[in-house]
Short mmCIF file of C-alpha atoms in Angstrom, two decimals:
data_model
loop_
_atom_site.label_atom_id
_atom_site.label_comp_id
_atom_site.label_asym_id
_atom_site.label_seq_id
_atom_site.Cartn_x
_atom_site.Cartn_y
_atom_site.Cartn_z
CA MET H 132 22.34 -91.87 -1.54
CA PRO H 133 25.53 -89.89 -0.66
CA PRO H 134 26.64 -89.93 2.94
CA ARG H 135 25.83 -86.88 5.03
CA ARG H 136 28.50 -85.04 6.93
CA CYS H 137 28.02 -83.48 10.23
CA CYS H 138 29.00 -79.85 10.83
CA THR H 139 30.80 -78.71 13.92
CA ASN H 140 27.63 -77.08 15.15
CA GLY H 141 25.76 -80.34 14.88
CA ARG H 142 23.68 -79.45 11.84
CA ASN H 143 23.65 -81.65 8.76
CA SER H 144 25.26 -80.25 5.62
CA ASP H 145 26.07 -81.44 2.15
CA ALA H 146 28.67 -80.41 -0.45
CA HIS H 147 26.36 -77.87 -2.11
CA SER H 148 25.70 -76.05 1.13
CA ASP H 149 29.45 -75.95 1.90
CA ILE H 150 30.10 -74.22 -1.41
CA LEU H 151 27.38 -71.64 -0.68
CA SER H 152 28.85 -71.01 2.75
CA ARG H 153 32.34 -70.38 1.36
CA GLU H 154 30.96 -67.95 -1.27
CA SER H 155 28.91 -66.16 1.36
CA MET H 156 31.92 -65.74 3.63
CA LEU H 157 34.01 -64.43 0.74
CA HIS H 158 31.28 -61.91 -0.10
CA ILE H 159 31.14 -60.78 3.50
CA ARG H 160 34.92 -60.28 3.63
CA ARG H 161 34.85 -58.22 0.44
CA ARG H 162 32.07 -55.97 1.78
CA ALA H 163 33.98 -55.53 5.03
CA TYR H 164 36.95 -54.01 3.16
CA TYR H 165 34.80 -52.05 0.65
CA VAL H 166 34.31 -48.37 1.41
CA PRO H 167 31.99 -46.67 -1.10
CA ARG H 168 33.21 -43.42 -2.60
CA ARG H 169 31.21 -40.33 -1.79
CA LYS H 170 29.78 -38.45 -4.67
CA LYS H 171 31.22 -35.00 -5.11
CA GLU H 172 28.79 -32.55 -3.51
CA ARG H 173 27.82 -29.54 -5.56
CA PRO H 174 28.21 -26.27 -3.66
CA THR H 175 24.90 -24.53 -2.90
CA ASN H 176 24.70 -20.92 -4.10
CA MET H 177 22.18 -18.50 -5.57
CA LYS H 178 22.83 -19.76 -9.09
CA SER H 179 21.84 -23.30 -8.14
CA LEU H 180 18.49 -22.28 -6.59
CA PRO H 181 15.33 -23.22 -8.50
CA LYS H 182 13.60 -20.33 -10.20
CA GLU H 183 10.52 -20.70 -7.99
CA LEU H 184 12.59 -20.38 -4.80
CA LEU H 185 14.57 -17.42 -6.13
CA PHE H 186 11.24 -15.81 -7.09
CA GLU H 187 10.02 -16.04 -3.49
CA ILE H 188 13.31 -14.73 -2.06
CA LEU H 189 13.32 -11.67 -4.30
CA LEU H 190 9.74 -10.88 -3.30
CA ARG H 191 11.01 -10.14 0.22
CA LEU H 192 13.06 -7.15 -1.00
CA PRO H 193 11.67 -3.58 -1.15
CA ALA H 194 10.67 -2.30 -4.58
CA ASP H 195 13.37 0.37 -4.75
CA HIS H 196 16.09 -2.18 -3.87
CA LEU H 197 14.75 -4.55 -6.50
CA TYR H 198 14.87 -1.91 -9.21
CA GLN H 199 18.06 -0.09 -8.29
CA ARG H 200 20.21 -3.06 -7.22
CA ALA H 201 18.82 -6.59 -7.48
CA ARG H 202 17.82 -6.46 -11.15
CA LEU H 203 21.40 -5.46 -12.06
CA VAL H 204 23.01 -8.52 -10.43
CA CYS H 205 22.62 -10.87 -13.42
CA ARG H 206 20.40 -11.60 -16.41
CA ARG H 207 18.47 -14.27 -14.53
CA TRP H 208 17.48 -11.86 -11.78
CA TYR H 209 16.72 -9.15 -14.33
CA HIS H 210 14.27 -11.35 -16.25
CA ILE H 211 12.54 -12.55 -13.08
CA ILE H 212 12.11 -9.03 -11.67
CA HIS H 213 10.80 -7.67 -15.00
CA SER H 214 8.29 -10.49 -15.54
CA HIS H 215 4.58 -9.65 -15.27
CA ALA H 216 4.07 -12.44 -12.74
CA PHE H 217 6.73 -11.03 -10.41
CA ILE H 218 5.56 -7.41 -10.72
CA ASN H 219 1.97 -8.37 -9.91
CA ALA H 220 3.01 -10.62 -7.02
CA GLN H 221 5.23 -7.89 -5.57
CA MET H 222 2.47 -5.29 -5.84
CA HIS H 223 -0.20 -7.49 -4.21
CA GLY H 224 2.19 -8.62 -1.46
CA ALA H 225 3.36 -5.13 -0.51
CA THR H 226 1.70 -3.57 2.52
CA TYR H 227 0.26 -0.08 2.63
CA GLY H 228 2.10 2.67 4.45
CA LEU H 229 1.56 6.39 4.77
CA LEU H 230 3.16 8.87 2.38
CA LEU H 231 3.61 12.36 3.86
CA SER H 232 4.27 15.15 1.38
CA PRO H 233 4.61 18.89 2.17
CA LEU H 234 2.54 21.12 -0.07
CA ASN H 235 4.16 23.78 -2.25
CA ASP H 236 7.68 22.61 -1.39
CA ASN H 237 10.02 21.48 -4.16
CA HIS H 238 13.08 20.94 -1.95
CA THR H 239 11.97 18.37 0.65
CA LEU H 240 11.86 14.63 0.03
CA PRO H 241 8.54 13.02 1.03
CA LEU H 242 8.47 10.74 4.06
CA TYR H 243 7.22 7.17 3.84
CA VAL H 244 6.01 5.63 7.12
CA THR H 245 5.52 1.86 7.48
CA ALA H 246 4.85 -0.59 10.32
CA ASP H 247 6.48 -3.99 10.76
CA ALA H 248 4.86 -7.22 11.98
CA TYR H 249 5.39 -6.18 15.60
CA GLY H 250 3.87 -2.71 15.19
CA GLY H 251 7.21 -0.90 15.09
CA ILE H 252 7.25 2.36 13.12
CA HIS H 253 9.83 2.91 10.36
CA THR H 254 10.34 6.10 8.37
CA SER H 255 12.31 6.58 5.15
CA GLU H 256 12.64 9.24 2.48
CA LEU H 257 11.41 8.65 -1.04
CA ASN H 258 14.19 9.58 -3.41
CA HIS H 259 11.91 11.70 -5.54
CA ILE H 260 10.82 15.32 -5.15
CA PHE H 261 7.26 16.13 -6.20
CA LYS H 262 7.45 19.66 -7.53
CA LEU H 263 4.05 20.81 -6.31
CA GLY H 264 3.30 17.98 -3.94
CA VAL H 265 1.47 14.68 -4.39
CA LEU H 266 -1.99 14.92 -5.95
CA ALA H 267 -3.07 11.27 -5.57
CA THR H 268 -1.62 7.75 -5.28
CA CYS H 269 -2.63 4.28 -6.44
CA ASN H 270 -0.75 0.94 -6.29
CA GLY H 271 2.63 2.64 -5.89
CA LEU H 272 2.03 5.17 -8.69
CA VAL H 273 1.80 8.88 -7.91
CA LEU H 274 -0.08 11.61 -9.76
CA GLU H 275 1.59 15.03 -9.95
CA LEU H 276 1.70 18.10 -12.16
CA ASP H 277 4.13 18.01 -15.06
CA ASP H 278 7.25 20.15 -14.43
CA GLY H 279 5.54 21.77 -11.46
CA ASP H 280 3.76 24.19 -13.81
CA TYR H 281 0.08 24.52 -13.01
CA GLN H 282 -0.48 26.69 -16.07
CA SER H 283 0.54 23.84 -18.39
CA ARG H 284 -2.59 21.92 -17.32
CA SER H 285 -0.74 18.63 -17.83
CA LEU H 286 -0.50 15.80 -15.32
CA VAL H 287 2.09 13.06 -15.09
CA ILE H 288 2.07 9.63 -13.41
CA VAL H 289 5.33 8.71 -11.68
CA ASN H 290 6.63 5.62 -9.93
CA PRO H 291 9.04 6.97 -7.26
CA ALA H 292 10.71 3.56 -6.87
CA THR H 293 11.61 3.14 -10.55
CA LYS H 294 11.68 6.81 -11.67
CA GLN H 295 9.46 5.97 -14.64
CA SER H 296 6.83 8.50 -15.72
CA PHE H 297 3.90 8.82 -18.13
CA LEU H 298 2.58 12.17 -19.38
CA LEU H 299 -1.19 12.57 -19.61
CA PRO H 300 -3.06 14.67 -22.21
CA PRO H 301 -3.63 18.32 -21.21
CA LEU H 302 -6.74 19.13 -19.23
CA PRO H 303 -9.61 20.85 -21.08
CA THR H 304 -9.85 24.63 -21.03
CA GLY H 305 -12.77 26.80 -19.99
CA VAL H 306 -13.29 25.32 -16.53
CA ALA H 307 -11.52 25.71 -13.19
CA TYR H 308 -9.58 22.80 -11.67
CA SER H 309 -8.27 22.84 -8.13
CA LEU H 310 -4.76 21.68 -7.33
CA ASP H 311 -5.76 19.28 -4.56
CA GLN H 312 -8.95 17.62 -5.86
CA TYR H 313 -7.71 14.98 -8.30
CA GLY H 314 -8.53 11.29 -7.98
CA PHE H 315 -6.52 8.28 -9.16
CA ALA H 316 -7.77 4.69 -9.03
CA TYR H 317 -7.49 1.26 -10.67
CA SER H 318 -10.22 -0.90 -12.15
CA ALA H 319 -9.35 -4.59 -11.82
CA ALA H 320 -12.17 -5.64 -14.18
CA SER H 321 -10.81 -3.69 -17.17
CA LEU H 322 -7.16 -3.64 -15.98
CA ALA H 323 -7.15 0.14 -16.42
CA TYR H 324 -6.07 3.15 -14.37
CA LYS H 325 -8.31 6.20 -14.38
CA VAL H 326 -7.66 9.81 -13.36
CA ILE H 327 -10.59 11.95 -12.21
CA ALA H 328 -10.43 15.75 -12.29
CA PRO H 329 -13.32 17.60 -10.56
CA TYR H 330 -13.98 21.09 -11.90
CA THR H 331 -16.23 24.09 -11.33
CA VAL H 332 -17.90 26.48 -13.77
CA HIS H 333 -18.83 29.96 -12.54
CA HIS H 334 -21.78 31.40 -14.47
CA SER H 335 -21.97 35.07 -15.39
CA PRO H 336 -24.69 37.42 -14.10
CA PRO H 337 -27.60 37.54 -13.66
CA HIS H 338 -27.34 33.98 -12.25
CA LEU H 339 -24.19 33.74 -10.15
CA GLU H 340 -24.25 29.96 -9.87
CA ILE H 341 -21.53 27.35 -9.67
CA ASP H 342 -21.77 24.06 -11.53
CA TYR H 343 -19.71 21.02 -10.57
CA GLY H 344 -18.52 18.30 -12.91
CA LEU H 345 -16.00 15.54 -13.40
CA ASP H 346 -13.56 14.88 -16.23
CA VAL H 347 -12.22 11.33 -16.53
CA LEU H 348 -9.25 9.90 -18.41
CA THR H 349 -8.46 6.21 -18.91
CA VAL H 350 -4.67 6.11 -18.81
CA GLY H 351 -3.08 4.76 -22.00
CA VAL H 352 -6.47 4.48 -23.74
CA ASP H 353 -8.13 7.89 -23.97
CA GLU H 354 -6.48 10.63 -25.98
CA SER H 355 -8.64 13.30 -24.35
CA TRP H 356 -10.65 13.78 -21.18
CA ARG H 357 -14.28 12.62 -20.97
CA HIS H 358 -17.09 14.36 -19.10
CA VAL H 359 -19.05 12.52 -16.40
CA GLU H 360 -22.44 13.92 -15.45
CA VAL H 361 -23.15 14.63 -11.75
CA HIS H 362 -26.37 16.64 -12.06
CA HIS H 363 -28.37 13.72 -10.64
CA LEU H 364 -26.75 14.32 -7.25
CA PRO H 365 -28.59 16.51 -4.72
CA ASP H 366 -27.50 20.13 -4.78
CA HIS H 367 -26.16 20.07 -1.22
CA LEU H 368 -23.84 17.15 -2.09
CA ARG H 369 -22.22 18.55 -5.23
CA PRO H 370 -19.76 20.66 -3.18
CA PHE H 371 -18.27 17.29 -2.10
CA PHE H 372 -16.07 17.67 -5.15
CA ASP H 373 -14.35 20.63 -3.54
CA GLU H 374 -12.42 18.03 -1.53
CA ALA H 375 -9.88 15.48 -2.77
CA PRO H 376 -11.35 11.97 -3.11
CA LEU H 377 -9.99 8.98 -1.21
CA THR H 378 -8.85 5.93 -3.18
CA SER H 379 -9.67 2.34 -2.31
CA GLU H 380 -9.48 -0.79 -4.47
CA GLY H 381 -11.75 -0.04 -7.43
CA PHE H 382 -13.49 3.01 -5.92
CA LEU H 383 -13.17 6.73 -5.21
CA HIS H 384 -14.88 8.32 -2.21
CA TRP H 385 -15.88 11.87 -1.30
CA GLY H 386 -16.93 12.05 2.35
CA SER H 387 -18.36 14.97 4.28
CA GLY H 388 -20.23 14.71 7.55
CA ARG H 389 -22.73 11.87 7.57
CA PHE H 390 -22.78 11.45 3.79
CA CYS H 391 -20.35 9.84 1.36
CA ALA H 392 -20.38 9.78 -2.45
CA THR H 393 -18.70 6.72 -3.99
CA MET H 394 -17.68 6.24 -7.62
CA ASP H 395 -17.26 2.76 -9.06
CA VAL H 396 -14.17 3.24 -11.22
CA GLU H 397 -15.24 0.54 -13.69
CA THR H 398 -18.79 1.79 -14.37
CA GLU H 399 -18.12 5.46 -13.43
CA ILE H 400 -21.45 5.46 -11.55
CA ILE H 401 -21.68 7.55 -8.37
CA THR H 402 -23.82 6.38 -5.45
CA LEU H 403 -24.56 7.89 -2.05
CA SER H 404 -24.33 6.31 1.38
CA GLU H 405 -25.04 7.55 4.89
CA ALA H 406 -23.13 7.01 8.12
CA PRO H 407 -24.50 4.22 10.36
CA TYR H 408 -26.44 6.57 12.65
CA GLU H 409 -26.53 10.21 13.56
CA TYR H 410 -24.23 11.54 16.22
CA ASN H 411 -24.95 14.80 17.97
CA GLU H 412 -22.34 17.43 17.16
CA CYS H 413 -19.63 14.88 16.31
CA ASP H 414 -16.78 15.11 13.86
CA TYR H 415 -16.46 12.57 11.03
CA TYR H 416 -13.09 11.54 9.58
CA TYR H 417 -13.00 9.52 6.37
CA LEU H 418 -9.68 7.68 5.86
CA SER H 419 -8.66 5.24 3.16
CA THR H 420 -7.06 2.00 4.29
CA GLY H 421 -5.86 1.26 0.76
CA ARG H 422 -8.23 -1.66 0.34
CA CYS H 423 -11.42 -0.02 1.61
CA LEU H 424 -12.82 3.16 3.17
CA SER H 425 -12.93 3.68 6.94
CA LEU H 426 -14.86 6.18 9.02
CA LEU H 427 -13.77 7.48 12.42
CA VAL H 428 -16.46 9.21 14.44
CA ALA H 429 -15.50 11.31 17.46
CA CYS H 430 -17.34 10.01 20.51
CA GLY H 431 -15.48 11.93 23.22
CA ASP H 432 -12.21 13.65 23.93
CA LEU H 433 -9.47 11.77 22.08
CA SER H 434 -11.85 8.87 21.38
CA TRP H 435 -13.20 7.59 18.07
CA GLU H 436 -15.40 4.78 16.84
CA VAL H 437 -14.03 2.95 13.77
CA TRP H 438 -16.34 1.86 10.93
CA GLU H 439 -15.59 0.21 7.60
CA MET H 440 -17.54 0.48 4.33
CA LYS H 441 -18.40 -2.29 1.91
CA ALA H 442 -18.11 -0.19 -1.23
CA GLU H 443 -20.24 -2.45 -3.44
CA THR H 444 -23.31 -1.87 -1.27
CA GLY H 445 -22.43 1.26 0.71
CA GLU H 446 -23.04 -0.60 3.98
CA TRP H 447 -21.07 0.28 7.10
CA ARG H 448 -20.00 -2.15 9.84
CA LYS H 449 -18.19 -1.68 13.13
CA ALA H 450 -14.65 -2.76 12.32
CA LEU H 451 -12.43 -2.27 15.39
CA PRO H 452 -12.57 -1.46 19.08
CA ASN H 453 -12.81 2.21 19.93
CA VAL H 454 -9.61 4.22 19.68
CA ASP H 455 -9.36 5.88 23.09
CA LEU H 456 -6.26 7.91 23.83
CA GLY H 457 -7.82 9.70 26.79
CA ALA H 458 -7.32 6.58 28.90
CA GLN H 459 -3.66 6.20 28.00
CA LYS H 460 -1.42 7.32 30.86
CA CYS H 461 1.61 7.52 28.59
CA TRP H 462 -0.33 9.89 26.36
CA ASN H 463 -1.17 12.19 29.24
CA GLN H 464 2.43 12.22 30.40
CA GLN H 465 4.26 12.60 27.08
CA PHE H 466 2.07 13.86 24.26
CA ALA H 467 -0.89 15.70 25.75
CA PRO H 468 -1.04 19.24 24.30
CA GLN H 469 -0.86 22.12 26.75
CA ASP H 470 -1.78 24.97 24.42
CA GLY H 471 -5.22 24.00 23.13
CA ARG H 472 -4.11 22.25 19.98
CA VAL H 473 -6.48 19.58 18.64
CA LEU H 474 -5.36 16.06 17.81
CA GLU H 475 -7.05 14.56 14.73
CA PRO H 476 -6.77 11.29 12.76
CA LEU H 477 -4.39 11.54 9.81
CA GLY H 478 -4.25 8.11 8.16
CA TRP H 479 -3.70 4.38 8.56
CA VAL H 480 -0.33 2.63 8.61
CA LYS H 481 -0.77 -1.05 7.75
CA TYR H 482 -4.49 -1.09 8.54
CA PRO H 483 -5.87 -2.09 11.00
CA HIS H 484 -2.75 -2.06 13.16
CA VAL H 485 -1.56 1.55 13.46
CA LEU H 486 -3.43 4.85 13.29
CA ALA H 487 -1.52 8.08 12.63
CA LEU H 488 -2.70 11.32 14.24
CA TYR H 489 -1.55 14.92 14.00
CA PHE H 490 -2.12 18.35 15.52
CA ASP H 491 -4.30 20.37 13.18
CA ASP H 492 -2.95 23.86 13.77
CA PHE H 493 -1.85 25.81 10.71
CA TYR H 494 -0.29 28.62 12.76
CA TRP H 495 1.83 26.43 15.01
CA LYS H 496 5.38 26.75 13.66
CA GLU H 497 7.75 25.42 16.31
CA SER H 498 7.65 21.69 15.63
CA ARG H 499 5.12 19.26 14.26
CA PRO H 500 5.12 15.77 15.75
CA CYS H 501 3.16 12.90 14.25
CA ILE H 502 1.64 10.41 16.71
CA PHE H 503 1.23 6.70 15.91
CA TYR H 504 -1.13 4.58 17.99
CA ASN H 505 -1.08 0.77 17.87
CA ILE H 506 -4.68 -0.43 18.06
CA TYR H 507 -3.84 -3.81 19.60
CA THR H 508 -0.87 -3.12 21.88
CA HIS H 509 -2.03 0.42 22.84
CA GLN H 510 1.52 1.68 22.38
CA LEU H 511 2.20 5.26 21.33
CA HIS H 512 5.07 6.40 19.15
CA SER H 513 5.98 9.91 18.09
CA ILE H 514 8.22 11.23 15.30
CA GLU H 515 9.32 14.80 14.71
CA LEU H 516 8.68 15.89 11.14
CA PRO H 517 11.22 18.07 9.25
CA LYS H 518 10.92 21.84 9.48
CA SER H 519 9.29 22.05 6.06
CA TYR H 520 6.33 20.13 7.52
CA THR H 521 5.44 23.00 9.82
CA GLU H 522 3.42 24.27 6.87
CA ARG H 523 0.54 22.28 5.41
CA TYR H 524 1.22 18.75 4.23
CA ALA H 525 -0.86 15.90 2.83
CA ALA H 526 -1.02 12.20 3.72
CA PHE H 527 -1.78 9.36 1.30
CA VAL H 528 -1.94 5.59 1.63
CA HIS H 529 0.91 4.26 -0.49
CA LYS H 530 2.85 1.11 -1.26
CA ASN H 531 6.19 0.77 -3.02
CA SER H 532 5.78 -1.27 -6.20
CA LEU H 533 7.42 -1.95 -9.58
CA LEU H 534 4.29 -1.19 -11.59
CA PHE H 535 4.36 0.76 -14.79
#
């Protein structure tokens, strides 16, 4: 048996362990002088971003910026922005604002009013002039008369953000259509847009009667307008069609007083609903939120109850706290009218956050402010409309999109 040697630390060691110790020390010395080289870092830029991340970043841009600027940056951006997935995601992610358009004015750009996450009000001009005003809106598309010529009886669908347009077949002859009664809605079940044109027929003597009807066109499918029967409606409700319908997701609504007629755009069936309960000598205001129909019922001076309809059943439910401007001190100090003008609801901006109101006085020509009331913070904001808005103007829920 070989003799054992004693280490300086007192532990026993043999020749094999000495060899291992020398190799270990050599390995340690080599590692002490070894500095690993860093791999060359690739610079991070937009080109190196994954497609999914770039997709989400581009969704944050407004539709008009996407179409006029972003899609022209490079081929990669162009293909992403023009993909069906991106267009649908951008449309569903966009929030509704309020489109204000003066009637019978072919020189003034429409105003688009939006609200941010903090309730701040932002106004911008749409870079598109509607020759005879906006007739109806749906998912960022706008219905207007072709070339501003009412006699041509032709309608056109326009996307103000992309400047694209689609001409519809001429309206039928022999009946009377009103300039401000058209409806425009989208059916998600059939993936189709439909335009509704209410009309009247005046009978000759001896029976001086007026018949009401609806013509419907499925955009891109029908080559001519189809007739929809409304004779099953009670006689006192047929004049509903003298007013422009309100558009919500999949439905059109004609509201007057305590009653509302609702058309399912997919089935083209019209049903009737009644306000939750009867108010004594109260005013009713039907406003579209974009996604559904709301009802504001006057319950005092500058005070309204807010209801919301479930269109599939026609049921109403109390949606929000009462809108009460009479209790707002800032209203009394800054915006209260001194000449008898009446303040009325105009439309929703990013429902249910901000309600727009206006002074309904056709003969008041000096200036025409628009009041915006934040439901949750109770803040009031006012904007002065351009001089052309001292005449009549219309308000529509609208979102900027890339659809076409």
